[in-house]
Amino acid sequence: MHELLQQIFSGLAAGAVYASLALALVMIYRATDLVNFAQGEMAMFSTYVAWMLVNAGVPFWAAFALTLVVSFLGGMTIERIVIRPVENAPVLAAVVVTIGLLLIFNALAGWLFTYTLQEFPSPFPDRTLFGALMTTRDLGVIGVTLAMLLLLFLFFRFTATGLAMRAAAQNPESARLCGIPVGRMLAIGWGLAAAIGAVAGIMVAPVLFLDPNMMGGVLLYAFTGALLGGITSPVGAVVGGLIVGVTENLVGAYLIASQLKLTVALALIVLVLVFRPNGLFGAAIVRRV
Amino acid sequence: MTVRRSVATGLSVAVLIAASSVAWAAGQYSPGASDKEIKIGNTMPYSGPASSYGVIGKVDAAYFAMINEQGGINGRKITFISKDDAYSPPKTVELVRQMVEQDQVLVMFNTLGTPPNMAIHGYLNENKVPQLFPATGADQWNDPKHFPWTIMWLPSYSTESHIYARYILKNLPNAKIAVLYQNDDYGKDYLNGLRNGLGDKAAKMIVATQSYETTDPTVDSQIVALQASGADVLLTAAIPKFAAQAIRKVYDIGWKPTHFLNSVGNAVGTVMKPAGPEKGVGIISAAFAKDPTDPQWQNTPEYKTWLAFMNKAGLSANTTDVQAVIGYSFAQTMVEVLKACGDNLTRENVMKQAASLHDVKLPMLLPGITLSTSASDFDPIKQMQLQKFDGTTWRLFGDVLSASGS
Amino acid sequence: MAEDFAIASPEPLAAGRDRGLAAGAWRSTAILALIAAAVALPFTLSNYHVFELTQVMIYAIAVLGLNILTGYNGQISLGHGGFFAAGAYTAAILMHRYGVPYWATLPPAALVCFALGVLFGLPALRFEGPYLALVTLAMAVATPQLLKYFDTWTGGQQGINLAKVQAPAVLGIGRDRWLYLVVLVVLLVAMRVAANMLHGRTGRALVAIRDHPIAAAAMGIDVARYKTLAFGTSSLFTGVAGALSAIIIGFVAPESFTLFLSLSFLVGSAVGGIATISGAIVGGLFIEFVPNIANDISDAAPWAIYGLTMLLFMYVMPRGVVGSLAGLMRRLPPRRAAVGESQEK
């Protein structure tokens, strides 16, 4: 029983990591209808920026805030310069561009910061809770993820920009006719996603340790979680991420040898998707005939 | 015994050098060597998931550059060609073919990774190109009968776990052992080495094994499962990132096994400190090279030379990484072998010299550990020493051990 | 989203037929000349370059498989590395364990991969867009794990080392050139088969399903059957490429078939032209040579150059090289639209 609880709590902790990056993926998808393969690498790069600031003596929360701003601006710039040219091109071209971005960010990080593992400070004290079931760090990750989710929800629901962004994503032509600057909305969408990614990276780095390949595996799980929850739903992203984390742990501990853990966990998730092809909370993709 | 042999070798080399310096440029050469130049080929994962090992290639390059500045090897400059194979065997095959057939290198040196090396093994032996000192600890490279052109360098992973097995049998005979290992050749070699070392007690003593992939974000789940098996000894065969996570998780869940940590994952700077130094107290590991963060070496001339070399080469970011020490030692061995060839830079002679190492000491290896090879023994480093972490550094204890028990 | 894929314009062969006999004859001569050049080429190059070109052709066959599925049928796949691995291991196991001669491993590899593709295609019917991407991605990621797990068959981590193929002694041309010619023949056959399939009824059905699935169904096209068939055929092509790859390299291991391979195929497909046949060759050239060139340009961060090159290709030619060229040619003096040519949106 104790082991079961431990696996579940470890799973939740890992799942929160996936969920935070999944939020960034959902953000981009809602804003631009695109899955951004480079999301993880961008988050990792942002984390290195934060790391440099902290190493230079900047206090943690100031570095955090500064990194968010830099990431937001960086995300907007990338949308304008890198993604804009393929906006009207076939979707596949945009996908290839994000793959290219993935490679570029990864290689740049490796070149600038080397591949050696680095420590990253955590704002949360290092204590265990609930009789060693969870650490304050893990709880911190979960807490921050939920807070981001709440902010996103409020943003999309109750702010004018959020509404404009939803409109621009759903029907750019009509949105333009209404006077919404669609281009700017796309850029803001990318900026926000980059900022969310930065938060994810900063939360995660103390747990996973910082190196250029930190987000590689996380991206896969985040992608899985985002789709499981429904690629258009932020709530789905968080729920999906948590489910992926717990499922993977339980599968590995109880169902099958750890060497097939990943395969079986993915298979289970695909099975769920067969019954709910748009994810648990996702809206069905409606196609006009 | 060894002195006589090395004197004999030295004399014959001297005679060779004398003879060849009498005749103008009478050196014997295979493709890749000439009066002016020695070409060495190498592949490393400079990108992709195994990229943290790329530092070895960078250190190699820097060392050879330094040797060139000092006049080269017997007057010849080293041209070191190192390419990125991203740990993908088909790519390794392609790059090695390019280096052997297009660039015409004399030898392939320090190619990294078991699958990449396996892919080029056959080709290099078939074409009689030396595959020197691959950066992998798999056992199969010590096979002079079938693969006379391949000679290893790193103490094999199973050598290391044999040493742990013997320690366990001696000091913890009733242990229940759990193993965390990376799901590839490297991790499995450790597991199998442990099994072999425990002999027929293995089935009873090893109560749980858990593997992880390098794409897994954490190994927390595996550690939890291993604890649930009731084991009181844990062997972690993991690379730095996962080793650090494992150490931390073991501590956080309140598990206190006798923890053995493999040498690949025991660096103070990149593993013990990030995990939390107090969390690693009491962990046992083995080593054959000096950890650059270990205070006991900080004031020694060998360490200072190494540090100066790293800083001059622009590699200061890697001065806490024991992989850089290992890379340095790899390169030194290569230089020794090439020096011993004198003016006979045929591939045959290079292999001969590589197979004639006698108690060669390298400055950054632990005292007492030397390299020895012979025509039937292509395994230069067979010794390691056990060490225990005390919260700040690794403290060596016991004697220098070898797998077989001397 | 479906209509965003590059429009499948019929290959020059078909268009030539409509232009009249003379133009068709020109085309055939040009193609024969190209083939003759391709056959002569290895005898003018060093062994190593021949080896490289053989790799190009293998990747071209693999990318062709992807083009059929993703380009002509609109089903995105991020998992073709898995089919490639299946073909490679089928060939390797047959050669290593059962002593099957290398050329005889191709049909079984093709069959195995076709079956796998169909098996995969059935559940894939439920998924679209990013969901399908995820499902195929899962396959790509699971492949190395599965290969490592069933190690009695696959040799696990260690992989399988294959005995070197010998060229028939009577020809006296050396192993590299012989294998080049073998692969060339397979490539030509593959292209011919693909052309026949894609320019006929099947091709039209696939394209119709891609562009207007509901209208296609309404017109009586068995969508499920064609989509599954597309998966199977696509997997067959890529699997045969994998088998050839095992023969050429002489070694298979799980490390050879990572997610990056699947992504490379996709990139090659996009760069060549996703809904083209000859674009696959361009894709193969890209996958094979650009990483090497990137390596030569930058020691420090070669993949950054590789990524940058991808970006540049997509900016300049978003429909791929062949796709964009076909688009350019369409803007030449107007002519009657050929039968089967879909309308530009």
Coordinates of C-alpha atoms in Angstrom, one line a residue, chain A residues 3-286:
Chain A
E3 CA 4.5 1.6 -2.3
L4 CA 1.4 2.2 -4.3
L5 CA 0.9 5.6 -2.6
Q6 CA 4.5 6.5 -3.3
Q7 CA 4.2 5.5 -6.9
I8 CA 1.1 7.6 -7.3
F9 CA 2.7 10.6 -5.6
S10 CA 5.9 10.3 -7.6
G11 CA 3.7 10.1 -10.7
L12 CA 1.9 13.2 -9.8
A13 CA 5.1 15.0 -9.3
A14 CA 6.4 13.9 -12.6
G15 CA 3.1 14.5 -14.2
A16 CA 3.1 18.1 -13.0
V17 CA 6.4 18.5 -14.9
Y18 CA 4.7 17.2 -18.1
A19 CA 1.6 19.2 -17.4
S20 CA 3.5 22.5 -17.3
L21 CA 5.1 22.0 -20.6
A22 CA 1.8 20.6 -22.0
L23 CA 0.2 24.0 -21.1
A24 CA 2.7 25.7 -23.4
L25 CA 1.9 23.3 -26.2
V26 CA -1.8 23.9 -25.8
M27 CA -1.3 27.6 -25.8
I28 CA 0.5 27.5 -29.1
Y29 CA -2.1 25.2 -30.6
R30 CA -5.0 27.4 -29.5
A31 CA -3.3 30.5 -30.8
T32 CA -1.9 29.2 -34.1
D33 CA -3.2 25.7 -34.8
L34 CA 0.3 24.4 -34.8
V35 CA 2.1 21.8 -32.7
N36 CA 5.4 23.4 -31.7
F37 CA 8.1 20.7 -31.6
A38 CA 10.6 23.2 -30.4
Q39 CA 8.6 24.0 -27.2
G40 CA 10.8 21.9 -24.9
E41 CA 14.0 23.3 -26.3
M42 CA 12.8 26.9 -26.0
A43 CA 11.9 26.2 -22.4
M44 CA 15.3 24.7 -21.8
F45 CA 17.0 27.7 -23.3
S46 CA 14.9 30.1 -21.2
T47 CA 16.0 28.1 -18.2
Y48 CA 19.6 28.6 -19.1
V49 CA 19.0 32.3 -19.4
A50 CA 17.6 32.2 -15.8
W51 CA 20.6 30.1 -14.7
M52 CA 23.0 32.7 -16.1
L53 CA 21.2 35.5 -14.3
V54 CA 21.2 33.6 -11.0
N55 CA 24.9 32.8 -11.4
A56 CA 25.6 36.4 -12.1
G57 CA 24.2 37.2 -8.6
V58 CA 20.7 38.2 -9.5
P59 CA 18.2 37.1 -6.7
F60 CA 16.0 34.2 -7.7
W61 CA 12.6 35.9 -8.1
A62 CA 14.1 38.8 -10.0
A63 CA 15.8 36.4 -12.4
F64 CA 12.6 34.5 -12.7
A65 CA 10.6 37.6 -13.7
L66 CA 13.4 38.8 -16.0
T67 CA 13.5 35.4 -17.7
L68 CA 9.7 35.5 -18.2
V69 CA 9.9 38.9 -19.9
V70 CA 12.9 37.8 -22.1
S71 CA 11.1 34.6 -23.1
F72 CA 7.9 36.4 -23.9
L73 CA 9.7 38.8 -26.2
G74 CA 11.8 36.0 -27.6
G75 CA 8.7 34.0 -28.4
M76 CA 7.1 36.9 -30.1
T77 CA 10.2 37.5 -32.1
I78 CA 10.4 33.9 -33.2
E79 CA 6.8 34.0 -34.4
R80 CA 7.5 37.1 -36.4
I81 CA 10.7 36.1 -37.9
V82 CA 10.8 32.4 -38.1
I83 CA 7.2 31.2 -38.3
R84 CA 5.6 34.1 -40.2
P85 CA 7.2 33.1 -43.6
V86 CA 5.5 29.7 -43.5
E87 CA 2.2 30.9 -42.1
N88 CA 0.5 30.5 -45.4
A89 CA 2.5 27.5 -46.5
P90 CA 1.4 23.9 -46.1
V91 CA 1.2 22.9 -42.5
L92 CA 4.0 20.4 -43.0
A93 CA 6.4 23.2 -43.8
A94 CA 5.6 24.8 -40.5
V95 CA 6.1 21.5 -38.8
V96 CA 9.5 21.2 -40.4
V97 CA 10.4 24.7 -39.3
T98 CA 9.6 23.8 -35.7
I99 CA 11.8 20.7 -36.0
G100 CA 14.5 22.9 -37.3
L101 CA 14.1 25.2 -34.4
L102 CA 14.3 22.3 -32.0
L103 CA 17.7 21.4 -33.5
I104 CA 18.9 24.9 -33.5
F105 CA 18.1 25.6 -29.9
N106 CA 19.5 22.3 -28.7
A107 CA 22.8 22.8 -30.6
L108 CA 23.1 26.4 -29.4
A109 CA 22.5 25.5 -25.8
G110 CA 25.1 22.8 -26.1
W111 CA 27.6 25.1 -27.7
L112 CA 27.1 28.0 -25.3
F113 CA 26.7 26.2 -22.1
T114 CA 28.3 22.8 -22.7
Y115 CA 26.6 19.5 -22.1
T116 CA 27.8 19.1 -18.5
L117 CA 25.0 18.8 -15.9
Q118 CA 24.3 22.0 -14.0
E119 CA 22.6 22.6 -10.7
F120 CA 19.7 24.9 -10.6
P121 CA 18.4 26.5 -7.4
S122 CA 14.9 25.8 -6.3
P123 CA 12.8 28.6 -4.6
F124 CA 11.3 25.9 -2.4
P125 CA 13.0 24.5 0.6
D126 CA 14.1 20.9 0.4
R127 CA 11.9 19.0 2.8
T128 CA 9.8 15.9 2.6
L129 CA 6.2 15.8 3.5
F130 CA 3.5 13.2 4.3
G131 CA 6.0 10.7 5.5
A132 CA 8.4 10.8 2.6
L133 CA 5.7 10.6 0.0
M134 CA 6.4 13.9 -1.5
T135 CA 8.9 16.7 -1.3
T136 CA 8.1 20.4 -1.0
R137 CA 9.8 20.8 -4.4
D138 CA 7.3 18.5 -6.1
L139 CA 4.5 20.2 -4.4
G140 CA 5.9 23.5 -5.6
V141 CA 5.8 22.3 -9.2
I142 CA 2.2 21.1 -8.9
G143 CA 1.2 24.4 -7.2
V144 CA 2.9 26.6 -9.9
T145 CA 1.4 24.5 -12.7
L146 CA -2.1 24.9 -11.2
A147 CA -1.6 28.6 -10.8
M148 CA -0.6 28.9 -14.4
L149 CA -3.6 27.0 -15.4
L150 CA -5.8 29.3 -13.5
L151 CA -4.2 32.4 -15.0
L152 CA -4.6 31.0 -18.5
F153 CA -8.2 30.2 -17.9
L154 CA -8.9 33.7 -16.6
F155 CA -6.9 35.2 -19.5
F156 CA -8.9 33.4 -22.2
R157 CA -12.2 33.8 -20.5
F158 CA -12.2 37.2 -19.1
T159 CA -9.8 39.4 -21.0
A160 CA -10.3 41.2 -24.3
T161 CA -7.0 40.0 -25.6
G162 CA -7.8 36.4 -24.7
L163 CA -11.1 36.6 -26.6
A164 CA -9.4 38.2 -29.5
M165 CA -6.8 35.4 -29.6
R166 CA -9.4 32.7 -29.6
A167 CA -11.2 34.5 -32.4
A168 CA -8.0 34.9 -34.4
A169 CA -7.2 31.2 -34.0
Q170 CA -10.6 29.9 -34.9
N171 CA -11.4 32.1 -37.9
P172 CA -8.6 34.5 -38.9
E173 CA -10.5 36.0 -41.8
S174 CA -13.6 36.9 -39.8
A175 CA -11.4 38.1 -37.0
R176 CA -9.6 40.5 -39.4
L177 CA -12.9 41.8 -40.6
C178 CA -13.7 42.6 -37.0
G179 CA -10.6 44.6 -36.7
I180 CA -8.5 42.1 -34.7
P181 CA -4.8 42.3 -35.6
V182 CA -4.4 38.7 -36.3
G183 CA -0.7 38.8 -36.8
R184 CA -0.1 40.4 -33.4
M185 CA -2.4 37.9 -31.8
L186 CA -0.3 35.1 -33.2
A187 CA 2.9 36.7 -31.9
I188 CA 1.4 37.2 -28.5
G189 CA 0.3 33.6 -28.5
W190 CA 3.8 32.5 -29.1
G191 CA 5.2 34.9 -26.5
L192 CA 2.8 33.6 -23.9
A193 CA 3.6 30.0 -24.7
A194 CA 7.3 30.8 -24.5
A195 CA 6.8 32.4 -21.1
I196 CA 4.8 29.4 -19.9
G197 CA 7.6 27.2 -21.1
A198 CA 10.1 29.2 -19.2
V199 CA 8.2 28.8 -16.0
A200 CA 8.0 25.1 -16.7
G201 CA 11.7 24.9 -17.3
I202 CA 12.6 26.8 -14.2
M203 CA 10.3 24.7 -12.0
V204 CA 11.6 21.6 -13.5
A205 CA 15.3 22.2 -13.6
P206 CA 15.9 21.7 -9.9
V207 CA 14.2 18.3 -10.2
L208 CA 15.7 17.1 -13.4
F209 CA 18.9 19.0 -13.4
L210 CA 19.9 21.3 -16.1
D211 CA 21.5 20.2 -19.3
P212 CA 20.7 20.8 -23.0
N213 CA 18.8 17.5 -23.3
M214 CA 16.7 18.1 -20.2
M215 CA 13.4 18.6 -22.0
G216 CA 13.8 16.0 -24.7
G217 CA 12.0 13.2 -22.9
V218 CA 9.6 15.7 -21.2
L219 CA 8.4 17.0 -24.5
L220 CA 7.2 13.5 -25.6
Y221 CA 5.3 13.1 -22.4
A222 CA 3.9 16.6 -22.5
F223 CA 2.7 16.0 -26.0
T224 CA 1.1 12.8 -24.9
G225 CA -0.5 14.5 -22.0
A226 CA -1.7 17.5 -24.0
L227 CA -3.4 15.3 -26.6
L228 CA -4.8 12.9 -24.0
G229 CA -6.5 15.8 -22.4
G230 CA -7.5 17.4 -25.6
I231 CA -5.1 19.6 -27.5
T232 CA -7.4 22.6 -27.3
S233 CA -8.0 22.4 -23.5
P234 CA -5.7 23.8 -20.9
V235 CA -7.5 21.9 -18.2
G236 CA -7.1 18.8 -20.3
A237 CA -3.3 19.5 -20.6
V238 CA -2.9 19.5 -16.9
V239 CA -5.1 16.5 -16.3
G240 CA -3.5 14.7 -19.2
G241 CA 0.0 15.4 -17.9
L242 CA -0.9 14.1 -14.5
I243 CA -2.5 11.0 -15.8
V244 CA 0.5 10.3 -18.0
G245 CA 2.8 10.6 -15.0
V246 CA 0.8 8.4 -12.8
T247 CA 0.1 5.8 -15.5
E248 CA 3.7 5.5 -16.4
N249 CA 4.7 4.9 -12.9
L250 CA 2.0 2.4 -12.1
V251 CA 2.6 0.5 -15.4
G252 CA 6.3 0.2 -14.7
A253 CA 5.8 -0.9 -11.1
Y254 CA 2.9 -3.3 -11.4
L255 CA 2.1 -4.2 -15.0
I256 CA 5.2 -4.9 -16.9
A257 CA 9.0 -4.9 -16.6
S258 CA 10.5 -1.5 -16.6
Q259 CA 12.0 -2.2 -20.0
L260 CA 8.6 -1.9 -21.6
K261 CA 7.2 0.7 -19.4
L262 CA 7.2 3.5 -21.9
T263 CA 5.7 1.3 -24.7
V264 CA 2.9 0.0 -22.6
A265 CA 2.1 3.3 -21.1
L266 CA 1.8 4.9 -24.6
A267 CA -0.2 1.9 -25.8
L268 CA -2.7 2.5 -23.0
I269 CA -3.0 6.1 -23.8
V270 CA -3.5 5.4 -27.5
L271 CA -6.3 3.0 -26.4
V272 CA -8.0 5.8 -24.5
L273 CA -7.7 8.0 -27.5
V274 CA -9.4 5.3 -29.7
F275 CA -12.5 5.7 -27.6
R276 CA -12.2 9.5 -27.3
P277 CA -10.3 10.6 -30.4
N278 CA -10.3 14.2 -29.4
G279 CA -8.9 13.6 -26.0
L280 CA -10.7 13.7 -22.7
F281 CA -11.7 17.3 -22.7
G282 CA -11.0 18.3 -26.2
A283 CA -13.5 19.8 -28.6
A284 CA -14.3 17.7 -31.6
I285 CA -12.7 19.0 -34.8
V286 CA -15.6 20.0 -36.8

